[in-house]
mmCIF file of C-alpha atoms in Angstrom:
data_model
loop_
_atom_site.group_PDB
_atom_site.id
_atom_site.type_symbol
_atom_site.label_atom_id
_atom_site.label_comp_id
_atom_site.label_asym_id
_atom_site.label_seq_id
_atom_site.Cartn_x
_atom_site.Cartn_y
_atom_site.Cartn_z
ATOM 1 C CA MET A 25 75.628 187.588 42.314
ATOM 2 C CA LYS A 26 72.400 189.060 40.930
ATOM 3 C CA LEU A 27 69.344 189.789 43.003
ATOM 4 C CA ARG A 28 66.401 187.610 42.207
ATOM 5 C CA CYS A 29 62.740 188.480 42.764
ATOM 6 C CA ILE A 30 60.881 185.242 43.135
ATOM 7 C CA HIS A 31 57.446 186.537 43.956
ATOM 8 C CA PRO A 32 56.657 189.778 42.052
ATOM 9 C CA GLN A 33 55.468 192.718 44.047
ATOM 10 C CA ALA A 34 54.839 190.465 47.070
ATOM 11 C CA ARG A 35 52.750 192.364 49.524
ATOM 12 C CA ALA A 36 49.886 192.012 51.930
ATOM 13 C CA CYS A 37 46.771 190.116 50.984
ATOM 14 C CA GLY A 38 43.524 191.562 52.012
ATOM 15 C CA THR A 39 43.974 193.700 55.068
ATOM 16 C CA HIS A 40 46.827 191.804 56.711
ATOM 17 C CA PRO A 41 50.132 193.660 56.314
ATOM 18 C CA HIS A 42 52.518 190.789 56.909
ATOM 19 C CA TYR A 43 51.584 187.910 54.671
ATOM 20 C CA HIS A 44 49.605 186.962 51.631
ATOM 21 C CA LYS A 45 47.567 183.862 51.088
ATOM 22 C CA SER A 46 48.635 180.993 48.888
ATOM 23 C CA ASP A 47 46.023 178.302 48.323
ATOM 24 C CA GLY A 48 44.098 179.782 51.235
ATOM 25 C CA VAL A 49 47.044 179.486 53.594
ATOM 26 C CA SER A 50 48.642 182.492 55.322
ATOM 27 C CA MET A 51 52.239 182.787 54.181
ATOM 28 C CA TYR A 52 54.832 184.982 55.881
ATOM 29 C CA GLN A 53 57.201 186.513 53.350
ATOM 30 C CA VAL A 54 60.939 185.896 53.745
ATOM 31 C CA MET A 55 63.988 187.168 51.862
ATOM 32 C CA VAL A 56 67.310 185.266 51.923
ATOM 33 C CA VAL A 57 70.518 187.299 51.457
ATOM 34 C CA GLU A 58 73.648 185.235 50.912
ATOM 35 C CA ASP A 59 76.438 185.494 48.290
ATOM 36 C CA GLU A 60 76.978 181.664 48.110
ATOM 37 C CA HIS A 61 74.238 180.347 45.768
ATOM 38 C CA TRP A 62 74.191 176.827 47.156
ATOM 39 C CA ILE A 63 73.859 178.098 50.774
ATOM 40 C CA ARG A 64 71.164 180.524 49.735
ATOM 41 C CA SER A 65 69.211 177.792 47.949
ATOM 42 C CA ALA A 66 69.534 175.400 50.895
ATOM 43 C CA ILE A 67 68.283 177.963 53.374
ATOM 44 C CA ALA A 68 65.380 178.927 51.062
ATOM 45 C CA LYS A 69 64.299 175.249 50.885
ATOM 46 C CA MET A 70 64.514 174.924 54.685
ATOM 47 C CA VAL A 71 62.371 178.106 55.164
ATOM 48 C CA GLU A 72 59.686 176.758 52.856
ATOM 49 C CA THR A 73 59.590 173.351 54.628
ATOM 50 C CA ASP A 74 57.421 175.064 57.212
ATOM 51 C CA GLY A 75 54.127 175.836 55.442
ATOM 52 C CA ALA A 76 53.898 179.212 57.170
ATOM 53 C CA TYR A 77 56.692 180.870 55.184
ATOM 54 C CA GLU A 78 57.432 181.644 51.535
ATOM 55 C CA VAL A 79 60.803 182.855 50.160
ATOM 56 C CA VAL A 80 59.710 185.829 48.011
ATOM 57 C CA ALA A 81 63.125 187.174 47.092
ATOM 58 C CA GLU A 82 66.864 186.417 47.152
ATOM 59 C CA ALA A 83 69.875 188.684 46.948
ATOM 60 C CA GLY A 84 73.673 188.329 46.917
ATOM 61 C CA ASN A 85 74.655 191.314 49.052
ATOM 62 C CA GLY A 86 73.222 194.039 51.267
ATOM 63 C CA GLU A 87 72.828 196.659 48.542
ATOM 64 C CA GLU A 88 70.785 194.369 46.332
ATOM 65 C CA ALA A 89 68.706 193.297 49.304
ATOM 66 C CA LEU A 90 67.840 196.855 50.286
ATOM 67 C CA GLU A 91 66.680 197.645 46.735
ATOM 68 C CA LEU A 92 64.407 194.584 46.839
ATOM 69 C CA ILE A 93 63.070 195.405 50.284
ATOM 70 C CA TYR A 94 61.743 198.716 48.930
ATOM 71 C CA ASN A 95 59.830 196.831 46.191
ATOM 72 C CA ILE A 96 58.922 193.487 47.754
ATOM 73 C CA TRP A 97 58.525 194.391 51.488
ATOM 74 C CA PRO A 98 59.272 190.971 52.995
ATOM 75 C CA THR A 99 58.345 190.496 56.653
ATOM 76 C CA ILE A 100 61.645 188.755 57.599
ATOM 77 C CA VAL A 101 65.136 189.051 56.076
ATOM 78 C CA ILE A 102 67.694 186.270 56.753
ATOM 79 C CA THR A 103 71.125 187.654 55.864
ATOM 80 C CA ASP A 104 74.683 186.443 55.943
ATOM 81 C CA ILE A 105 76.948 188.758 57.972
ATOM 82 C CA MET A 106 79.939 188.666 55.621
ATOM 83 C CA MET A 107 79.370 189.243 51.888
ATOM 84 C CA PRO A 108 81.151 191.121 49.052
ATOM 85 C CA GLY A 109 80.159 194.711 48.786
ATOM 86 C CA GLN A 110 77.657 195.845 51.395
ATOM 87 C CA ASP A 111 77.375 193.078 53.946
ATOM 88 C CA GLY A 112 74.748 191.943 56.404
ATOM 89 C CA LEU A 113 75.818 194.307 59.176
ATOM 90 C CA TRP A 114 75.361 197.205 56.777
ATOM 91 C CA LEU A 115 71.922 195.885 55.810
ATOM 92 C CA ALA A 116 70.813 195.470 59.458
ATOM 93 C CA ARG A 117 71.939 199.050 60.149
ATOM 94 C CA GLU A 118 70.088 200.445 57.135
ATOM 95 C CA ILE A 119 66.886 198.576 58.128
ATOM 96 C CA CYS A 120 67.148 199.966 61.696
ATOM 97 C CA GLU A 121 68.051 203.578 60.878
ATOM 98 C CA ARG A 122 65.459 203.862 58.089
ATOM 99 C CA LYS A 123 62.875 202.449 60.502
ATOM 100 C CA LEU A 124 61.883 199.818 57.887
ATOM 101 C CA PRO A 125 59.200 197.376 59.092
ATOM 102 C CA VAL A 126 61.374 194.339 58.454
ATOM 103 C CA ILE A 127 62.831 191.868 60.991
ATOM 104 C CA ALA A 128 66.453 190.850 60.438
ATOM 105 C CA VAL A 129 68.018 187.485 61.293
ATOM 106 C CA ILE A 130 71.794 187.221 60.998
ATOM 107 C CA LEU A 131 73.799 184.264 59.656
ATOM 108 C CA THR A 132 77.378 183.991 60.935
ATOM 109 C CA GLY A 133 80.331 181.652 61.198
ATOM 110 C CA TYR A 134 82.387 180.972 64.309
ATOM 111 C CA ASN A 135 85.142 183.276 63.211
ATOM 112 C CA GLU A 136 82.713 186.087 62.386
ATOM 113 C CA PHE A 137 80.732 186.069 65.552
ATOM 114 C CA GLU A 138 82.436 189.028 67.294
ATOM 115 C CA TYR A 139 81.836 191.147 64.146
ATOM 116 C CA ALA A 140 78.226 189.877 63.966
ATOM 117 C CA ARG A 141 77.596 190.950 67.613
ATOM 118 C CA GLN A 142 77.766 194.554 66.463
ATOM 119 C CA ALA A 143 74.298 193.924 64.895
ATOM 120 C CA LEU A 144 72.769 193.790 68.376
ATOM 121 C CA ARG A 145 72.616 197.581 68.364
ATOM 122 C CA TYR A 146 70.442 197.388 65.218
ATOM 123 C CA ASN A 147 67.662 195.304 66.825
ATOM 124 C CA VAL A 148 68.258 192.093 64.957
ATOM 125 C CA SER A 149 65.971 189.327 65.995
ATOM 126 C CA ASP A 150 68.371 186.379 66.062
ATOM 127 C CA PHE A 151 71.784 184.935 65.177
ATOM 128 C CA LEU A 152 72.141 181.654 63.338
ATOM 129 C CA LEU A 153 75.470 179.850 63.348
ATOM 130 C CA LYS A 154 76.532 178.246 60.053
ATOM 131 C CA PRO A 155 75.998 175.517 59.005
ATOM 132 C CA VAL A 156 72.355 176.271 59.692
ATOM 133 C CA MET A 157 70.297 173.522 61.288
ATOM 134 C CA GLU A 158 66.629 173.234 60.353
ATOM 135 C CA ASP A 159 65.384 173.238 63.964
ATOM 136 C CA GLU A 160 67.434 176.387 64.758
ATOM 137 C CA LEU A 161 66.141 178.122 61.688
ATOM 138 C CA SER A 162 62.580 177.222 62.633
ATOM 139 C CA LYS A 163 63.084 178.729 66.112
ATOM 140 C CA ALA A 164 64.554 181.913 64.691
ATOM 141 C CA LEU A 165 61.620 182.322 62.315
ATOM 142 C CA GLU A 166 59.178 181.785 65.143
ATOM 143 C CA ASN A 167 61.020 184.395 67.271
ATOM 144 C CA ALA A 168 60.867 186.817 64.356
ATOM 145 C CA ARG A 169 57.103 186.314 63.984
ATOM 146 C CA GLU A 170 56.604 187.246 67.616
ATOM 147 C CA LYS A 171 58.158 190.654 66.946
ATOM 148 C CA ILE A 172 55.808 191.478 64.044
ATOM 149 C CA PRO A 173 53.225 193.358 66.200
ATOM 150 C CA GLN A 174 55.908 195.957 67.078
ATOM 151 C CA PHE A 175 55.698 197.499 63.645
ATOM 152 C CA SER A 176 52.309 196.393 62.308
ATOM 153 C CA HIS A 177 50.931 199.958 62.486
ATOM 154 C CA LEU A 178 53.793 201.310 60.374
ATOM 155 C CA ARG A 179 54.074 198.528 57.802
ATOM 156 C CA GLN A 180 50.644 199.145 56.292
ATOM 157 C CA PHE A 181 51.667 202.712 55.341
ATOM 158 C CA PHE A 182 54.851 201.495 53.604
ATOM 159 C CA LEU A 183 52.706 199.057 51.667
ATOM 160 C CA ALA A 184 50.232 201.796 50.682
ATOM 161 C CA ILE A 185 53.150 203.690 49.172
ATOM 162 C CA GLN A 186 54.354 200.594 47.304
ATOM 163 C CA GLN A 187 50.856 199.865 45.962
ATOM 164 C CA PHE A 188 50.741 203.380 44.530
ATOM 165 C CA PHE A 189 53.973 202.816 42.553
ATOM 166 C CA ASP A 190 52.854 199.287 41.486
ATOM 167 C CA LYS A 191 49.991 200.793 39.496
ATOM 168 C CA ILE A 192 51.465 204.222 38.527
ATOM 169 C CA THR A 193 52.009 203.256 34.861
ATOM 170 C CA ASP A 194 48.346 202.270 34.521
ATOM 171 C CA MET A 195 46.946 205.588 35.809
ATOM 172 C CA ASP A 196 45.548 208.367 33.689
ATOM 173 C CA PRO A 197 46.495 211.916 34.761
ATOM 174 C CA HIS A 198 43.356 212.530 36.788
ATOM 175 C CA THR A 199 43.674 209.241 38.667
ATOM 176 C CA LEU A 200 47.394 209.803 39.280
ATOM 177 C CA PHE A 201 46.814 213.166 40.931
ATOM 178 C CA ASN A 202 44.000 211.818 43.108
ATOM 179 C CA GLU A 203 45.914 208.681 44.144
ATOM 180 C CA GLN A 204 49.049 210.522 45.244
ATOM 181 C CA ALA A 205 46.937 212.980 47.239
ATOM 182 C CA GLN A 206 45.206 210.124 48.997
ATOM 183 C CA VAL A 207 48.500 208.550 49.995
ATOM 184 C CA VAL A 208 49.748 211.854 51.399
ATOM 185 C CA GLN A 209 46.456 212.406 53.285
ATOM 186 C CA LEU A 210 46.475 208.834 54.578
ATOM 187 C CA ILE A 211 49.870 209.426 56.269
ATOM 188 C CA ALA A 212 49.191 212.998 57.349
ATOM 189 C CA VAL A 213 46.046 212.325 59.333
ATOM 190 C CA ALA A 214 47.084 208.914 60.821
ATOM 191 C CA ASN A 215 46.704 209.123 64.554
ATOM 192 C CA SER A 216 48.594 205.850 65.033
ATOM 193 C CA LEU A 217 51.818 207.419 63.690
ATOM 194 C CA GLN A 218 54.368 209.488 65.564
ATOM 195 C CA GLU A 219 55.589 212.617 63.812
ATOM 196 C CA SER A 220 59.030 210.973 63.307
ATOM 197 C CA GLU A 221 57.361 208.005 61.650
ATOM 198 C CA LYS A 222 55.359 210.313 59.341
ATOM 199 C CA ALA A 223 58.624 211.995 58.381
ATOM 200 C CA VAL A 224 60.188 208.609 57.526
ATOM 201 C CA LEU A 225 57.149 207.670 55.334
ATOM 202 C CA PHE A 226 57.084 210.970 53.512
ATOM 203 C CA LYS A 227 60.828 210.749 52.891
ATOM 204 C CA THR A 228 60.390 207.195 51.488
ATOM 205 C CA PHE A 229 57.496 208.316 49.281
ATOM 206 C CA SER A 230 59.437 211.252 47.976
ATOM 207 C CA GLY A 231 62.604 209.255 47.431
ATOM 208 C CA LYS A 232 60.840 206.561 45.403
ATOM 209 C CA PHE A 233 59.010 209.185 43.349
ATOM 210 C CA ASN A 234 62.282 211.019 42.565
ATOM 211 C CA ASP A 235 63.970 207.679 41.636
ATOM 212 C CA LEU A 236 61.125 206.809 39.317
ATOM 213 C CA ILE A 237 61.296 210.167 37.498
ATOM 214 C CA GLN A 238 65.020 209.855 37.123
ATOM 215 C CA THR A 239 64.472 206.419 35.579
ATOM 216 C CA ILE A 240 62.715 207.959 32.580
ATOM 217 C CA ASN A 241 64.637 211.247 32.646
ATOM 218 C CA PRO A 242 68.209 210.879 34.013
ATOM 219 C CA ALA A 243 68.725 214.609 33.746
ATOM 220 C CA PHE A 244 65.893 215.339 36.203
ATOM 221 C CA GLY A 245 67.062 217.348 39.201
ATOM 222 C CA ARG A 246 65.716 215.718 42.363
ATOM 223 C CA LEU A 247 63.190 217.608 44.367
ATOM 224 C CA ALA A 248 64.148 217.503 48.049
ATOM 225 C CA LEU A 249 61.459 217.300 50.741
ATOM 226 C CA ALA A 250 62.416 220.334 52.707
ATOM 227 C CA SER A 251 59.620 220.285 55.360
ATOM 228 C CA THR A 252 56.940 217.940 56.663
ATOM 229 C CA ARG A 253 54.430 220.739 57.121
ATOM 230 C CA THR A 254 51.107 219.685 55.628
ATOM 231 C CA ASP A 255 50.856 222.523 53.081
ATOM 232 C CA GLN A 256 54.429 222.038 51.888
ATOM 233 C CA ILE A 257 54.078 218.283 51.658
ATOM 234 C CA GLY A 258 51.083 218.658 49.346
ATOM 235 C CA SER A 259 52.922 221.124 47.073
ATOM 236 C CA HIS A 260 56.032 218.829 47.017
ATOM 237 C CA PHE A 261 54.177 215.703 45.861
ATOM 238 C CA LEU A 262 52.055 217.737 43.432
ATOM 239 C CA ALA A 263 55.269 218.951 41.787
ATOM 240 C CA LEU A 264 56.607 215.401 41.589
ATOM 241 C CA THR A 265 53.414 214.181 40.036
ATOM 242 C CA GLU A 266 53.562 216.921 37.403
ATOM 243 C CA HIS A 267 57.153 216.063 36.524
ATOM 244 C CA TRP A 268 56.293 212.387 36.195
ATOM 245 C CA GLN A 269 53.359 213.122 33.946
ATOM 246 C CA GLN A 270 55.552 215.448 31.828
ATOM 247 C CA TYR A 271 58.292 212.862 31.196
ATOM 248 C CA TYR A 272 56.274 209.613 31.204
ATOM 249 C CA ASN A 273 55.112 209.476 27.607
ATOM 250 C CA THR A 274 58.448 210.494 26.108
ATOM 251 C CA VAL A 275 60.192 207.234 26.996
ATOM 252 C CA PHE A 276 57.690 204.886 25.410
ATOM 253 C CA ASN A 277 58.864 204.941 21.808
ATOM 254 C CA GLY A 278 59.418 202.357 19.057
ATOM 255 C CA GLU A 279 62.992 201.528 20.138
ATOM 256 C CA MET A 280 61.851 200.682 23.628
ATOM 257 C CA ARG A 281 59.002 198.481 22.262
ATOM 258 C CA GLN A 282 61.581 196.558 20.296
ATOM 259 C CA ILE A 283 63.713 196.002 23.386
ATOM 260 C CA ILE A 284 60.785 194.447 25.250
ATOM 261 C CA ARG A 285 59.845 192.287 22.248
ATOM 262 C CA LYS A 286 63.379 190.951 22.157
ATOM 263 C CA ALA A 287 63.311 190.401 25.929
ATOM 264 C CA CYS A 288 60.064 188.360 25.634
ATOM 265 C CA ASP A 289 61.568 186.314 22.755
ATOM 266 C CA TYR A 290 64.635 185.618 24.925
ATOM 267 C CA LEU A 291 62.447 184.417 27.832
ATOM 268 C CA GLN A 292 60.541 182.096 25.534
ATOM 269 C CA THR A 293 63.781 180.237 24.698
ATOM 270 C CA HIS A 294 65.810 180.561 27.915
ATOM 271 C CA PHE A 295 63.101 180.128 30.540
ATOM 272 C CA ALA A 296 64.925 177.172 32.198
ATOM 273 C CA GLN A 297 67.874 179.336 33.164
ATOM 274 C CA ASP A 298 68.124 181.367 36.388
ATOM 275 C CA ILE A 299 67.171 184.703 34.773
ATOM 276 C CA SER A 300 66.920 187.919 36.720
ATOM 277 C CA VAL A 301 65.951 191.479 35.757
ATOM 278 C CA PRO A 302 69.601 192.659 36.092
ATOM 279 C CA ASP A 303 70.608 189.902 33.643
ATOM 280 C CA MET A 304 68.149 191.269 31.134
ATOM 281 C CA THR A 305 69.184 194.881 31.622
ATOM 282 C CA GLN A 306 72.810 194.038 30.998
ATOM 283 C CA ARG A 307 71.862 192.150 27.825
ATOM 284 C CA PHE A 308 69.767 195.034 26.485
ATOM 285 C CA HIS A 309 71.736 197.961 27.950
ATOM 286 C CA ILE A 310 68.944 199.543 29.861
ATOM 287 C CA SER A 311 68.530 200.400 33.596
ATOM 288 C CA VAL A 312 66.731 198.034 35.950
ATOM 289 C CA SER A 313 64.045 200.564 36.828
ATOM 290 C CA GLN A 314 63.427 201.549 33.239
ATOM 291 C CA PHE A 315 63.285 197.942 32.068
ATOM 292 C CA SER A 316 60.751 197.063 34.818
ATOM 293 C CA LEU A 317 58.549 200.018 33.863
ATOM 294 C CA LEU A 318 58.680 199.279 30.160
ATOM 295 C CA PHE A 319 58.064 195.541 30.605
ATOM 296 C CA LYS A 320 54.951 196.188 32.674
ATOM 297 C CA LYS A 321 53.740 198.819 30.212
ATOM 298 C CA TYR A 322 54.009 196.622 27.144
ATOM 299 C CA THR A 323 53.177 193.176 28.500
ATOM 300 C CA GLY A 324 50.682 194.102 31.228
ATOM 301 C CA GLN A 325 52.584 191.918 33.621
ATOM 302 C CA SER A 326 55.648 192.147 35.857
ATOM 303 C CA PHE A 327 58.806 190.409 34.597
ATOM 304 C CA VAL A 328 58.506 187.557 37.068
ATOM 305 C CA ASN A 329 54.805 186.965 36.374
ATOM 306 C CA TYR A 330 55.533 186.801 32.684
ATOM 307 C CA LEU A 331 58.427 184.398 33.175
ATOM 308 C CA ASN A 332 56.370 182.209 35.488
ATOM 309 C CA GLY A 333 53.665 182.108 32.835
ATOM 310 C CA VAL A 334 56.151 180.853 30.249
ATOM 311 C CA ARG A 335 57.552 178.257 32.660
ATOM 312 C CA ILE A 336 54.145 176.930 33.662
ATOM 313 C CA ARG A 337 53.032 176.559 30.044
ATOM 314 C CA GLN A 338 56.123 174.435 29.437
ATOM 315 C CA ALA A 339 55.440 172.457 32.628
ATOM 316 C CA LYS A 340 51.857 171.708 31.422
ATOM 317 C CA HIS A 341 53.260 170.305 28.197
ATOM 318 C CA HIS A 342 55.657 168.032 30.124
ATOM 319 C CA LEU A 343 52.912 166.871 32.434
ATOM 320 C CA VAL A 344 50.782 165.729 29.501
ATOM 321 C CA GLU A 345 53.380 164.509 27.035
ATOM 322 C CA GLY A 346 56.227 163.189 29.173
ATOM 323 C CA GLU A 347 57.101 160.649 31.865
ATOM 324 C CA LEU A 348 59.095 163.023 34.096
ATOM 325 C CA LYS A 349 58.305 163.251 37.767
ATOM 326 C CA VAL A 350 56.932 166.555 39.013
ATOM 327 C CA TYR A 351 60.110 167.590 40.760
ATOM 328 C CA GLU A 352 62.059 166.872 37.521
ATOM 329 C CA ILE A 353 59.630 169.029 35.537
ATOM 330 C CA ALA A 354 60.002 171.840 38.124
ATOM 331 C CA GLU A 355 63.789 171.807 37.671
ATOM 332 C CA ASN A 356 63.573 171.532 33.856
ATOM 333 C CA VAL A 357 61.426 174.648 33.552
ATOM 334 C CA GLY A 358 63.518 176.792 35.901
ATOM 335 C CA PHE A 359 62.137 176.423 39.440
ATOM 336 C CA HIS A 360 64.645 175.809 42.237
ATOM 337 C CA SER A 361 62.005 174.838 44.799
ATOM 338 C CA LEU A 362 59.343 172.224 44.355
ATOM 339 C CA PRO A 363 56.948 173.859 46.915
ATOM 340 C CA HIS A 364 57.333 177.139 45.063
ATOM 341 C CA PHE A 365 56.665 175.447 41.729
ATOM 342 C CA ASN A 366 53.531 173.795 43.132
ATOM 343 C CA ARG A 367 52.209 177.097 44.498
ATOM 344 C CA VAL A 368 52.843 178.994 41.279
ATOM 345 C CA PHE A 369 51.315 176.180 39.212
ATOM 346 C CA LYS A 370 48.134 176.154 41.244
ATOM 347 C CA GLN A 371 47.892 179.964 41.259
ATOM 348 C CA LEU A 372 48.049 180.058 37.444
ATOM 349 C CA VAL A 373 46.275 176.829 36.497
ATOM 350 C CA GLY A 374 43.832 176.381 39.417
ATOM 351 C CA VAL A 375 44.911 172.811 40.259
ATOM 352 C CA SER A 376 48.104 171.151 41.477
ATOM 353 C CA PRO A 377 50.533 169.600 38.838
ATOM 354 C CA ASN A 378 49.481 166.095 39.851
ATOM 355 C CA GLU A 379 45.802 166.991 39.626
ATOM 356 C CA TYR A 380 46.430 168.516 36.165
ATOM 357 C CA ARG A 381 48.246 165.445 34.925
ATOM 358 C CA LYS A 382 45.441 163.176 36.145
ATOM 359 C CA SER A 383 42.732 165.324 34.510
ATOM 360 C CA MET A 384 44.552 165.335 31.193
ATOM 361 C CA SER A 385 45.067 161.548 31.194
ATOM 362 C CA VAL A 386 41.408 160.775 31.456
#
């Protein structure tokens, strides 16, 4: 099962570190982790029934989910306890031990409950027994929301790190050096953070930076963060920035441009399918991280934003030319959730699908 990012680079809107606004409404961001596609889709639809939540990502196992957490930063993760590969217990442990500002809710069956109880030591918020009932899911989400203030001070710093990497390919050398120094300074002088929390943040920043450099230069030898002393931290991130700048331009050649052009052509004709970044990387024999970097570089958009644009253009055609109902159009252009389709449509077009259809029929 491939991971699927539904809402690209989902992160805080304005100054609030837990939700973004959709149509002016505050939306808490949720990830669903479940290897059974139909169960995952059903849970996602139940989550979005309550207007306070949006499913921003889905994954099929714990390892895929952890990768997405470091890029999407959902507020709440609902995860099955038993999955192929790394399971939900592993994911809960990783979230806890890495001090990630994410609240975990565990899904479990009757025969898995004793195994699931081990997750109590990892500060999970709730257990949901399968099959999941909508009222129980609603209670679990509400309980999770009540725990948000416990890590609100920490989450904003993780998001600052993510925002740096979101725009790194658009920075000139001068801006790049200044921006990384600002992130380091932001963490170093924060009175709200304990020293252990600063260490976690610096380790996360360093790890993501090393990963990014290895994306464009697999032979790069990782630079370990040996100390959290202020002077050594500055030197460490300066060295990483120099390595990134050195390797960055070498990867963007004609062959890579051709790969992205082919990827865009593929999306234009296969938009109705359930397409993920890993699907594309397998097709074009390129790593996930490198594909994401290249796609943003050459199109100016994330993969999911681009795909949503293609889908919404097709939906506009159906709304004007056809007799299909809105939910049928949503399914035909590749959206699994009608509320999600409605939100994306309004974000891109400025009006709802029904309003657009009415305006074009005048």
